[in-house]
Amino acid sequence: MLRGCFPRLTLILMGLVLSPNVACYASHGEGVSSSSTAVFSIGKFAITDSIILTWIISMLIIFLVRFALRGGTKIIPSTGQAIIESVIEGLRGIIEPIIGNKAFRIVFPYLLGIFFFILLQNVCGLLPGIGSVGVNINGGFRPFFRPANSDLNTTLALAVVSFFAWGYFGVRCAGVRGICFEIFGNKAEKSEISSVIYGGLCVLFMAVGLVECISILCRIVSLSFRLFGNTFGGENLLHNMYGFSSILKNIPIVNYMAYLIPLPFYFLEFLIAIIQSFVFTLLTSVYIGLVCNHEDHAHG
Amino acid sequence: MVDVGNLLNKFGVDWHLLLIQSLNFLLVTFLLYKFGFKSVIDVMAERREKIESGLAYADKMQKEISAFENSRTERIASVKKEAEEIVQSAKNNAKVLLEQKKTESRKLADNMISSAKKEIALQHDKMLQGVKSEIGTLVVDISQSVLSTQLTAEERNEYLLSAEKALMLENLR
């Protein structure tokens, strides 16, 4: 049943992505803005194009999941339930050994949320109308929708939430003492070495711990900029390819090829959308697993 | 040094937007889990449990079947042995009974034959007696007719005795 469903689903998504209505910022002769633009404001809060799309896609994700599970979950699954189950089972197979059995039950729902959120935000960013529907104000084009992950606010928010989730799950599974030992603790066996060397190692591990603290804080930057960079870079790539095809349209012999030029890059971006959501989820699980799966590693 | 504030401004980072996106993500994750993934994970766990218990039950049943098969084989073997013994004893009994019946029937047949022989002999004697008296009467009657005289009682007895002797001689011959 699933073998037939996945190619069909992929084709539908590809069809949407590659429809002739596809347009991007390039159609308006501008580069992709590095920041989102405010479309309207509620009091002091400016509602940007990326937030509007985030809300729409958030509702779409919930609707899609509810639609897939219409009629309730059953022991013998429906097609929609089977698709969701296969994704969950696939993620479970990869994430469970990383996080460990102890933390898996409490961490997995959060990781599922990250994966589906980023995946659908990335994929829906390639849909027609995203970035191309908007208004011209003061000679400049303002789109109504911007792919959520091409806005640093979204990726930074995800990274910050993941950082706090790491802390929360770490404390819940290993305790504050466990986290402190993991970062600053002397991992050498006291009985195997002399006390002088052991003392020296304590100082060394403390220094390493400080570096580790910096690296932990840098995870926010690395997670957010990796996702933002890939999505924003993809947007720019499509923009440039579309601009290049606009030039080709004016050349008589090759003008029929103009619309084909961005085509391979849409496939590439589709692939990157899946990979990036997976990478973000996997890295978050690795960070959590480093703290929560400490005992399992030690026993292993 | 990198001017972090300027860099964040360049990318339009604003704490309001950060907060909205964080809350939005947490809300979506919560709703997805509450109304979607939780039931799927529960069903998957239930299915795994059922499969495990089903496999354990199948394993248990397999062992029980194998134990039952062994006991059945043993029982069949013992019953077969018992049946063979019963059949053997029945055969022996039948043999004995047959011999007994044969002897009895032989004896009975002998008795019947001997009594039949006796009866035949008796009948034969009776018949001979009858024939003798008939022949004697005939001899007397014929003699009377041939001689054209009425025979006396002594003469009758004499003829009868001579006829009997003649018949006995004939019979002995």
Short mmCIF file of C-alpha atoms in Angstrom, two decimals:
data_model
loop_
_atom_site.label_atom_id
_atom_site.label_comp_id
_atom_site.label_asym_id
_atom_site.label_seq_id
_atom_site.Cartn_x
_atom_site.Cartn_y
_atom_site.Cartn_z
CA MET A 1 0.00 0.00 0.00
CA LEU A 2 2.80 2.53 0.99
CA ARG A 3 4.92 1.73 -2.00
CA GLY A 4 2.19 3.13 -4.16
CA CYS A 5 1.48 6.11 -1.92
CA PHE A 6 4.89 7.71 -1.60
CA PRO A 7 5.66 8.10 -5.30
CA ARG A 8 2.13 9.47 -5.78
CA LEU A 9 2.56 11.97 -2.96
CA THR A 10 5.97 12.99 -4.28
CA LEU A 11 4.55 13.48 -7.77
CA ILE A 12 1.72 15.65 -6.42
CA LEU A 13 4.18 17.82 -4.52
CA MET A 14 6.50 17.98 -7.53
CA GLY A 15 3.59 18.87 -9.74
CA LEU A 16 2.66 21.74 -7.45
CA VAL A 17 6.23 22.91 -7.26
CA LEU A 18 6.84 22.71 -10.98
CA SER A 19 3.56 24.13 -12.17
CA PRO A 20 3.80 26.85 -14.84
CA ASN A 21 2.56 29.44 -12.37
CA VAL A 22 5.77 29.12 -10.43
CA ALA A 23 7.29 32.47 -9.89
CA CYS A 24 9.70 33.96 -7.47
CA TYR A 25 11.19 37.26 -6.50
CA ALA A 26 13.09 37.32 -9.76
CA SER A 27 9.93 38.02 -11.67
CA HIS A 28 9.97 41.47 -10.17
CA GLY A 29 13.57 42.13 -10.95
CA GLU A 30 14.69 42.31 -7.30
CA GLY A 31 16.96 40.12 -5.21
CA VAL A 32 15.61 38.14 -2.31
CA SER A 33 15.53 40.38 0.73
CA SER A 34 17.65 39.17 3.63
CA SER A 35 14.91 40.12 6.07
CA SER A 36 11.18 39.65 6.14
CA THR A 37 8.91 42.62 5.51
CA ALA A 38 5.95 43.72 7.61
CA VAL A 39 2.65 43.28 5.79
CA PHE A 40 0.45 44.74 8.56
CA SER A 41 0.67 45.25 12.29
CA ILE A 42 -1.42 44.43 15.35
CA GLY A 43 -0.69 47.17 17.84
CA LYS A 44 3.09 47.28 18.24
CA PHE A 45 3.54 43.83 16.73
CA ALA A 46 4.45 43.82 13.08
CA ILE A 47 3.10 40.81 11.22
CA THR A 48 5.59 39.90 8.52
CA ASP A 49 5.20 37.93 5.31
CA SER A 50 7.03 34.95 6.86
CA ILE A 51 4.76 34.92 9.91
CA ILE A 52 1.65 34.92 7.69
CA LEU A 53 2.97 31.92 5.78
CA THR A 54 4.03 30.21 9.02
CA TRP A 55 0.48 30.53 10.36
CA ILE A 56 -1.07 29.29 7.13
CA ILE A 57 1.28 26.32 6.91
CA SER A 58 0.92 25.58 10.64
CA MET A 59 -2.82 25.27 10.12
CA LEU A 60 -2.18 23.24 6.97
CA ILE A 61 0.11 20.82 8.88
CA ILE A 62 -2.50 20.26 11.56
CA PHE A 63 -5.24 19.93 8.94
CA LEU A 64 -3.16 17.46 6.89
CA VAL A 65 -2.38 15.31 9.92
CA ARG A 66 -6.03 15.39 11.06
CA PHE A 67 -7.15 14.63 7.49
CA ALA A 68 -4.72 11.71 7.26
CA LEU A 69 -6.10 10.39 10.56
CA ARG A 70 -9.76 11.03 9.77
CA GLY A 71 -11.98 8.34 11.22
CA GLY A 72 -9.56 7.88 14.14
CA THR A 73 -6.45 5.77 14.51
CA LYS A 74 -6.92 2.05 14.09
CA ILE A 75 -4.87 -1.07 14.62
CA ILE A 76 -5.25 -1.81 10.91
CA PRO A 77 -4.20 1.59 9.55
CA SER A 78 -5.80 3.62 6.78
CA THR A 79 -3.61 4.97 3.95
CA GLY A 80 -3.09 8.33 5.70
CA GLN A 81 -2.31 6.70 9.02
CA ALA A 82 0.10 4.30 7.30
CA ILE A 83 2.00 7.23 5.73
CA ILE A 84 2.33 9.01 9.10
CA GLU A 85 3.25 5.74 10.81
CA SER A 86 5.95 5.00 8.25
CA VAL A 87 7.52 8.45 8.80
CA ILE A 88 7.30 8.04 12.58
CA GLU A 89 8.71 4.51 12.40
CA GLY A 90 11.56 5.70 10.13
CA LEU A 91 12.46 8.55 12.50
CA ARG A 92 12.12 6.26 15.49
CA GLY A 93 14.57 3.78 13.98
CA ILE A 94 17.17 6.52 13.53
CA ILE A 95 16.57 8.60 16.67
CA GLU A 96 15.98 5.92 19.32
CA PRO A 97 19.59 4.61 19.30
CA ILE A 98 20.90 8.20 19.50
CA ILE A 99 18.71 9.37 22.39
CA GLY A 100 18.49 6.07 24.23
CA ASN A 101 15.42 4.27 25.50
CA LYS A 102 15.20 6.28 28.71
CA ALA A 103 14.71 9.70 27.11
CA PHE A 104 13.10 8.58 23.86
CA ARG A 105 9.49 8.56 25.07
CA ILE A 106 9.58 12.11 26.36
CA VAL A 107 11.77 13.61 23.63
CA PHE A 108 10.28 11.94 20.54
CA PRO A 109 7.05 14.02 20.33
CA TYR A 110 9.13 17.21 20.34
CA LEU A 111 11.43 15.87 17.60
CA LEU A 112 8.43 14.80 15.53
CA GLY A 113 7.10 18.34 15.83
CA ILE A 114 10.42 19.82 14.66
CA PHE A 115 10.68 17.44 11.72
CA PHE A 116 7.15 17.95 10.38
CA PHE A 117 7.23 21.71 11.02
CA ILE A 118 10.51 22.31 9.19
CA LEU A 119 9.74 19.83 6.41
CA LEU A 120 6.38 21.31 5.50
CA GLN A 121 7.60 24.89 5.92
CA ASN A 122 10.48 24.11 3.55
CA VAL A 123 8.40 22.24 0.98
CA CYS A 124 5.54 24.75 1.03
CA GLY A 125 8.10 27.51 0.46
CA LEU A 126 8.48 26.13 -3.05
CA LEU A 127 4.78 26.38 -3.88
CA PRO A 128 3.56 28.81 -6.52
CA GLY A 129 2.60 32.22 -5.16
CA ILE A 130 5.05 32.14 -2.25
CA GLY A 131 7.19 35.23 -2.69
CA SER A 132 5.49 36.19 -5.94
CA VAL A 133 2.08 37.37 -4.72
CA GLY A 134 2.25 40.82 -3.16
CA VAL A 135 1.96 44.53 -3.77
CA ASN A 136 4.19 47.23 -5.20
CA ILE A 137 4.76 49.99 -2.66
CA ASN A 138 6.96 52.95 -3.46
CA GLY A 139 8.39 51.16 -6.48
CA GLY A 140 9.40 48.18 -4.39
CA PHE A 141 7.71 44.78 -4.35
CA ARG A 142 6.38 43.49 -1.01
CA PRO A 143 5.34 39.82 -1.08
CA PHE A 144 2.50 38.63 1.13
CA PHE A 145 4.24 35.33 1.79
CA ARG A 146 7.86 34.45 2.42
CA PRO A 147 9.15 30.92 3.11
CA ALA A 148 9.32 30.75 6.91
CA ASN A 149 12.80 29.24 7.02
CA SER A 150 14.26 31.92 4.78
CA ASP A 151 13.58 34.30 7.67
CA LEU A 152 16.25 34.19 10.37
CA ASN A 153 13.60 34.91 13.01
CA THR A 154 12.00 31.51 12.38
CA THR A 155 15.21 29.48 12.31
CA LEU A 156 16.60 31.35 15.31
CA ALA A 157 13.35 30.74 17.19
CA LEU A 158 13.58 27.04 16.38
CA ALA A 159 17.23 26.95 17.50
CA VAL A 160 16.46 28.79 20.75
CA VAL A 161 13.52 26.49 21.49
CA SER A 162 15.75 23.48 20.73
CA PHE A 163 18.40 24.87 23.08
CA PHE A 164 15.88 25.20 25.92
CA ALA A 165 14.45 21.78 25.03
CA TRP A 166 17.98 20.37 25.32
CA GLY A 167 18.26 21.92 28.80
CA TYR A 168 14.79 20.75 29.86
CA PHE A 169 15.17 17.18 28.64
CA GLY A 170 18.74 17.05 29.96
CA VAL A 171 17.63 18.07 33.46
CA ARG A 172 14.66 15.68 33.32
CA CYS A 173 16.71 12.68 32.21
CA ALA A 174 20.17 13.24 33.70
CA GLY A 175 19.57 15.96 36.30
CA VAL A 176 21.56 19.18 36.77
CA ARG A 177 24.40 17.18 38.32
CA GLY A 178 24.47 14.86 35.32
CA ILE A 179 24.69 17.77 32.88
CA CYS A 180 27.44 19.45 34.94
CA PHE A 181 29.40 16.20 35.10
CA GLU A 182 28.95 15.70 31.37
CA ILE A 183 30.39 19.17 30.69
CA PHE A 184 32.94 19.73 33.46
CA GLY A 185 33.36 16.33 35.10
CA ASN A 186 36.63 14.41 35.19
CA LYS A 187 35.95 11.23 33.23
CA ALA A 188 39.21 9.53 34.21
CA GLU A 189 39.17 6.58 36.64
CA LYS A 190 40.59 7.75 39.95
CA SER A 191 41.82 4.28 40.89
CA GLU A 192 43.82 3.86 37.68
CA ILE A 193 45.93 7.04 37.87
CA SER A 194 47.85 8.94 40.54
CA SER A 195 46.11 11.71 42.47
CA VAL A 196 48.46 14.38 41.03
CA ILE A 197 47.53 13.46 37.46
CA TYR A 198 43.88 13.17 38.47
CA GLY A 199 43.97 16.71 39.96
CA GLY A 200 45.61 18.04 36.82
CA LEU A 201 42.96 16.34 34.72
CA CYS A 202 40.26 17.99 36.85
CA VAL A 203 41.62 21.42 35.93
CA LEU A 204 41.93 20.34 32.30
CA PHE A 205 38.34 19.04 32.19
CA MET A 206 37.13 22.30 33.75
CA ALA A 207 38.86 24.25 30.99
CA VAL A 208 37.45 21.87 28.35
CA GLY A 209 34.04 22.38 29.98
CA LEU A 210 34.28 26.13 29.46
CA VAL A 211 35.05 25.56 25.79
CA GLU A 212 32.18 23.08 25.69
CA CYS A 213 29.86 25.77 27.12
CA ILE A 214 30.82 28.07 24.26
CA SER A 215 30.23 25.26 21.78
CA ILE A 216 26.81 24.56 23.33
CA LEU A 217 25.85 28.23 22.99
CA CYS A 218 27.17 28.20 19.44
CA ARG A 219 24.70 25.44 18.62
CA ILE A 220 22.00 28.12 18.51
CA VAL A 221 23.96 29.95 15.85
CA SER A 222 24.94 26.83 13.90
CA LEU A 223 21.44 25.33 13.90
CA SER A 224 19.70 28.56 12.96
CA PHE A 225 22.19 29.73 10.31
CA ARG A 226 22.49 26.29 8.71
CA LEU A 227 18.75 26.09 8.11
CA PHE A 228 18.42 29.75 7.24
CA GLY A 229 21.45 29.63 4.92
CA ASN A 230 20.21 26.63 3.02
CA THR A 231 16.67 27.92 2.58
CA PHE A 232 17.67 31.50 1.88
CA GLY A 233 20.43 30.31 -0.47
CA GLY A 234 17.92 28.10 -2.26
CA GLU A 235 15.54 31.02 -2.66
CA ASN A 236 18.35 33.10 -4.13
CA LEU A 237 19.39 30.27 -6.43
CA LEU A 238 15.86 29.93 -7.80
CA HIS A 239 15.65 33.70 -8.10
CA ASN A 240 18.86 33.86 -10.12
CA MET A 241 17.88 30.94 -12.32
CA TYR A 242 14.54 32.55 -13.03
CA GLY A 243 16.36 35.83 -13.82
CA PHE A 244 18.66 33.93 -16.16
CA SER A 245 15.69 32.35 -17.92
CA SER A 246 14.15 35.84 -18.32
CA ILE A 247 17.27 36.85 -20.25
CA LEU A 248 17.03 33.73 -22.42
CA LYS A 249 13.42 34.55 -23.31
CA ASN A 250 14.67 37.42 -25.44
CA ILE A 251 17.03 35.24 -27.49
CA PRO A 252 15.11 33.79 -30.46
CA ILE A 253 16.58 30.28 -30.82
CA VAL A 254 16.81 29.30 -27.13
CA ASN A 255 13.75 31.15 -25.82
CA TYR A 256 11.69 27.95 -25.62
CA MET A 257 14.19 26.61 -23.06
CA ALA A 258 13.79 29.59 -20.76
CA TYR A 259 11.20 27.95 -18.50
CA LEU A 260 13.23 24.75 -18.24
CA ILE A 261 16.26 26.35 -16.63
CA PRO A 262 14.91 26.63 -13.03
CA LEU A 263 13.44 23.10 -13.26
CA PRO A 264 16.44 21.06 -12.00
CA PHE A 265 16.96 23.55 -9.19
CA TYR A 266 13.41 22.99 -7.94
CA PHE A 267 14.23 19.30 -7.63
CA LEU A 268 17.43 20.25 -5.81
CA GLU A 269 15.54 22.54 -3.45
CA PHE A 270 12.94 19.87 -2.81
CA LEU A 271 15.73 17.50 -1.83
CA ILE A 272 17.38 20.15 0.35
CA ALA A 273 14.02 20.83 2.06
CA ILE A 274 13.82 17.17 3.14
CA ILE A 275 17.51 16.91 4.07
CA GLN A 276 17.55 20.12 6.12
CA SER A 277 14.52 19.15 8.16
CA PHE A 278 16.15 15.80 8.81
CA VAL A 279 19.52 17.40 9.69
CA PHE A 280 17.95 19.83 12.15
CA THR A 281 16.00 17.02 13.83
CA LEU A 282 19.00 14.72 13.90
CA LEU A 283 21.35 17.35 15.35
CA THR A 284 18.84 18.27 18.04
CA SER A 285 18.48 14.59 18.93
CA VAL A 286 22.28 14.20 19.01
CA TYR A 287 22.62 17.17 21.38
CA ILE A 288 19.91 15.78 23.65
CA GLY A 289 21.32 12.27 23.34
CA LEU A 290 24.79 13.45 24.44
CA VAL A 291 23.30 14.36 27.82
CA CYS A 292 20.46 11.87 28.19
CA ASN A 293 22.15 8.81 26.70
CA HIS A 294 25.24 9.20 28.89
CA GLU A 295 24.60 6.12 31.00
CA ASP A 296 23.81 3.97 27.99
CA HIS A 297 27.12 5.01 26.39
CA ALA A 298 28.98 4.27 29.61
CA HIS A 299 27.41 0.80 29.81
CA GLY A 300 27.99 0.25 26.11
CA MET B 1 34.92 41.97 16.16
CA VAL B 2 31.69 41.28 14.40
CA ASP B 3 28.95 43.77 15.14
CA VAL B 4 26.28 41.28 16.23
CA GLY B 5 23.57 43.91 16.61
CA ASN B 6 24.14 45.20 13.09
CA LEU B 7 24.22 41.66 11.72
CA LEU B 8 20.93 40.77 13.42
CA ASN B 9 19.39 44.02 12.18
CA LYS B 10 20.51 43.20 8.67
CA PHE B 11 18.61 39.91 8.82
CA GLY B 12 15.61 41.60 10.42
CA VAL B 13 15.87 39.74 13.73
CA ASP B 14 13.36 41.15 16.18
CA TRP B 15 12.54 39.70 19.58
CA HIS B 16 8.80 40.12 18.93
CA LEU B 17 9.06 37.98 15.82
CA LEU B 18 11.31 35.49 17.62
CA LEU B 19 8.74 35.17 20.39
CA ILE B 20 5.83 34.80 17.95
CA GLN B 21 7.66 32.15 15.91
CA SER B 22 8.74 30.28 19.06
CA LEU B 23 5.21 30.26 20.43
CA ASN B 24 3.84 29.31 17.04
CA PHE B 25 6.23 26.36 16.74
CA LEU B 26 5.53 25.18 20.31
CA LEU B 27 1.78 25.46 19.73
CA VAL B 28 1.97 23.51 16.46
CA THR B 29 4.13 20.84 18.10
CA PHE B 30 1.71 20.58 21.03
CA LEU B 31 -1.39 20.41 18.80
CA LEU B 32 0.24 17.92 16.45
CA TYR B 33 1.14 15.69 19.36
CA LYS B 34 -2.16 16.11 21.20
CA PHE B 35 -4.47 15.60 18.23
CA GLY B 36 -2.34 13.57 15.86
CA PHE B 37 0.86 11.83 16.80
CA LYS B 38 -0.12 10.77 20.32
CA SER B 39 -2.90 8.50 19.09
CA VAL B 40 -0.67 7.16 16.28
CA ILE B 41 2.18 6.42 18.71
CA ASP B 42 -0.29 4.79 21.12
CA VAL B 43 -1.76 2.65 18.34
CA MET B 44 1.73 1.69 17.18
CA ALA B 45 2.66 0.70 20.74
CA GLU B 46 -0.61 -1.23 21.10
CA ARG B 47 0.04 -3.00 17.81
CA ARG B 48 3.58 -3.85 18.84
CA GLU B 49 2.26 -5.17 22.15
CA LYS B 50 -0.38 -7.23 20.37
CA ILE B 51 2.15 -8.62 17.92
CA GLU B 52 4.51 -9.48 20.77
CA SER B 53 1.77 -11.10 22.83
CA GLY B 54 0.47 -12.85 19.69
CA LEU B 55 3.93 -14.20 18.93
CA ALA B 56 4.35 -15.28 22.57
CA TYR B 57 0.93 -16.94 22.45
CA ALA B 58 1.79 -18.64 19.15
CA ASP B 59 5.06 -19.83 20.66
CA LYS B 60 3.22 -21.14 23.71
CA MET B 61 0.63 -22.84 21.50
CA GLN B 62 3.41 -24.36 19.40
CA LYS B 63 4.97 -25.81 22.53
CA GLU B 64 1.60 -27.06 23.75
CA ILE B 65 0.86 -28.61 20.34
CA SER B 66 4.25 -30.29 20.34
CA ALA B 67 3.67 -31.60 23.90
CA PHE B 68 0.18 -32.72 22.93
CA GLU B 69 1.59 -34.37 19.81
CA ASN B 70 4.13 -36.24 21.90
CA SER B 71 1.52 -37.36 24.43
CA ARG B 72 -0.82 -38.32 21.57
CA THR B 73 1.92 -40.39 19.93
CA GLU B 74 2.68 -42.06 23.24
CA ARG B 75 -1.01 -42.68 23.89
CA ILE B 76 -1.54 -44.05 20.40
CA ALA B 77 1.45 -46.36 20.83
CA SER B 78 0.17 -47.63 24.19
CA VAL B 79 -3.37 -48.01 22.86
CA LYS B 80 -2.04 -49.82 19.81
CA LYS B 81 -0.09 -52.18 22.04
CA GLU B 82 -3.15 -52.73 24.19
CA ALA B 83 -5.28 -53.34 21.12
CA GLU B 84 -2.74 -55.82 19.78
CA GLU B 85 -2.80 -57.65 23.09
CA ILE B 86 -6.60 -57.69 23.08
CA VAL B 87 -6.66 -58.93 19.48
CA GLN B 88 -4.07 -61.61 20.32
CA SER B 89 -6.01 -62.78 23.35
CA ALA B 90 -9.23 -62.73 21.32
CA LYS B 91 -7.53 -64.81 18.66
CA ASN B 92 -6.34 -67.29 21.27
CA ASN B 93 -9.77 -67.44 22.86
CA ALA B 94 -11.33 -67.88 19.46
CA LYS B 95 -8.91 -70.67 18.67
CA VAL B 96 -9.71 -72.44 21.92
CA LEU B 97 -13.42 -71.91 21.43
CA LEU B 98 -13.21 -73.15 17.87
CA GLU B 99 -11.44 -76.30 18.95
CA GLN B 100 -13.97 -76.79 21.71
CA LYS B 101 -16.86 -76.30 19.34
CA LYS B 102 -15.28 -78.57 16.77
CA THR B 103 -14.93 -81.32 19.34
CA GLU B 104 -18.46 -80.79 20.55
CA SER B 105 -19.91 -80.76 17.08
CA ARG B 106 -17.88 -83.82 16.11
CA LYS B 107 -19.18 -85.58 19.14
CA LEU B 108 -22.69 -84.47 18.35
CA ALA B 109 -22.33 -85.56 14.75
CA ASP B 110 -21.01 -88.94 15.87
CA ASN B 111 -23.93 -89.31 18.21
CA MET B 112 -26.34 -88.35 15.48
CA ILE B 113 -24.71 -90.73 13.03
CA SER B 114 -24.76 -93.60 15.51
CA SER B 115 -28.39 -92.94 16.46
CA ALA B 116 -29.28 -92.65 12.78
CA LYS B 117 -27.52 -95.95 12.12
CA LYS B 118 -29.41 -97.54 14.95
CA GLU B 119 -32.66 -96.14 13.63
CA ILE B 120 -31.80 -97.37 10.15
CA ALA B 121 -31.01 -100.83 11.48
CA LEU B 122 -34.21 -100.86 13.45
CA GLN B 123 -36.18 -99.73 10.46
CA HIS B 124 -34.36 -102.30 8.36
CA ASP B 125 -35.23 -105.05 10.81
CA LYS B 126 -38.80 -103.89 10.94
CA MET B 127 -38.97 -103.79 7.24
CA LEU B 128 -37.40 -107.20 6.92
CA GLN B 129 -39.89 -108.54 9.45
CA GLY B 130 -42.73 -107.04 7.44
CA VAL B 131 -41.34 -108.34 4.20
CA LYS B 132 -40.84 -111.77 5.75
CA SER B 133 -44.42 -111.95 6.97
CA GLU B 134 -45.64 -110.64 3.62
CA ILE B 135 -43.56 -113.16 1.71
CA GLY B 136 -44.69 -115.95 4.11
CA THR B 137 -48.31 -115.01 3.57
CA LEU B 138 -47.69 -114.88 -0.17
CA VAL B 139 -45.94 -118.26 -0.11
CA VAL B 140 -48.85 -119.79 1.84
CA ASP B 141 -51.38 -118.18 -0.48
CA ILE B 142 -49.53 -119.24 -3.60
CA SER B 143 -49.07 -122.76 -2.22
CA GLN B 144 -52.78 -122.99 -1.48
CA SER B 145 -53.57 -121.78 -4.94
CA VAL B 146 -51.09 -124.14 -6.59
CA LEU B 147 -52.18 -127.15 -4.52
CA SER B 148 -55.82 -126.10 -4.58
CA THR B 149 -56.13 -127.19 -1.00
CA GLN B 150 -56.76 -125.47 2.22
CA LEU B 151 -53.60 -125.72 4.29
CA THR B 152 -53.73 -126.56 7.94
CA ALA B 153 -52.24 -124.39 10.60
CA GLU B 154 -49.22 -126.67 10.96
CA GLU B 155 -48.60 -126.67 7.24
CA ARG B 156 -48.87 -122.89 7.14
CA ASN B 157 -46.28 -122.57 9.90
CA GLU B 158 -44.01 -125.01 8.10
CA TYR B 159 -44.21 -123.03 4.83
CA LEU B 160 -43.70 -119.80 6.65
CA LEU B 161 -40.58 -121.12 8.43
CA SER B 162 -39.13 -122.51 5.21
CA ALA B 163 -39.77 -119.17 3.46
CA GLU B 164 -38.06 -117.35 6.29
CA LYS B 165 -35.06 -119.65 6.10
CA ALA B 166 -34.87 -119.17 2.38
CA LEU B 167 -34.95 -115.37 2.80
CA MET B 168 -32.34 -115.50 5.54
CA LEU B 169 -30.07 -117.53 3.33
CA GLU B 170 -30.67 -115.14 0.48
CA ASN B 171 -29.94 -112.25 2.84
CA LEU B 172 -26.71 -113.82 4.05
CA ARG B 173 -25.62 -114.37 0.51
#
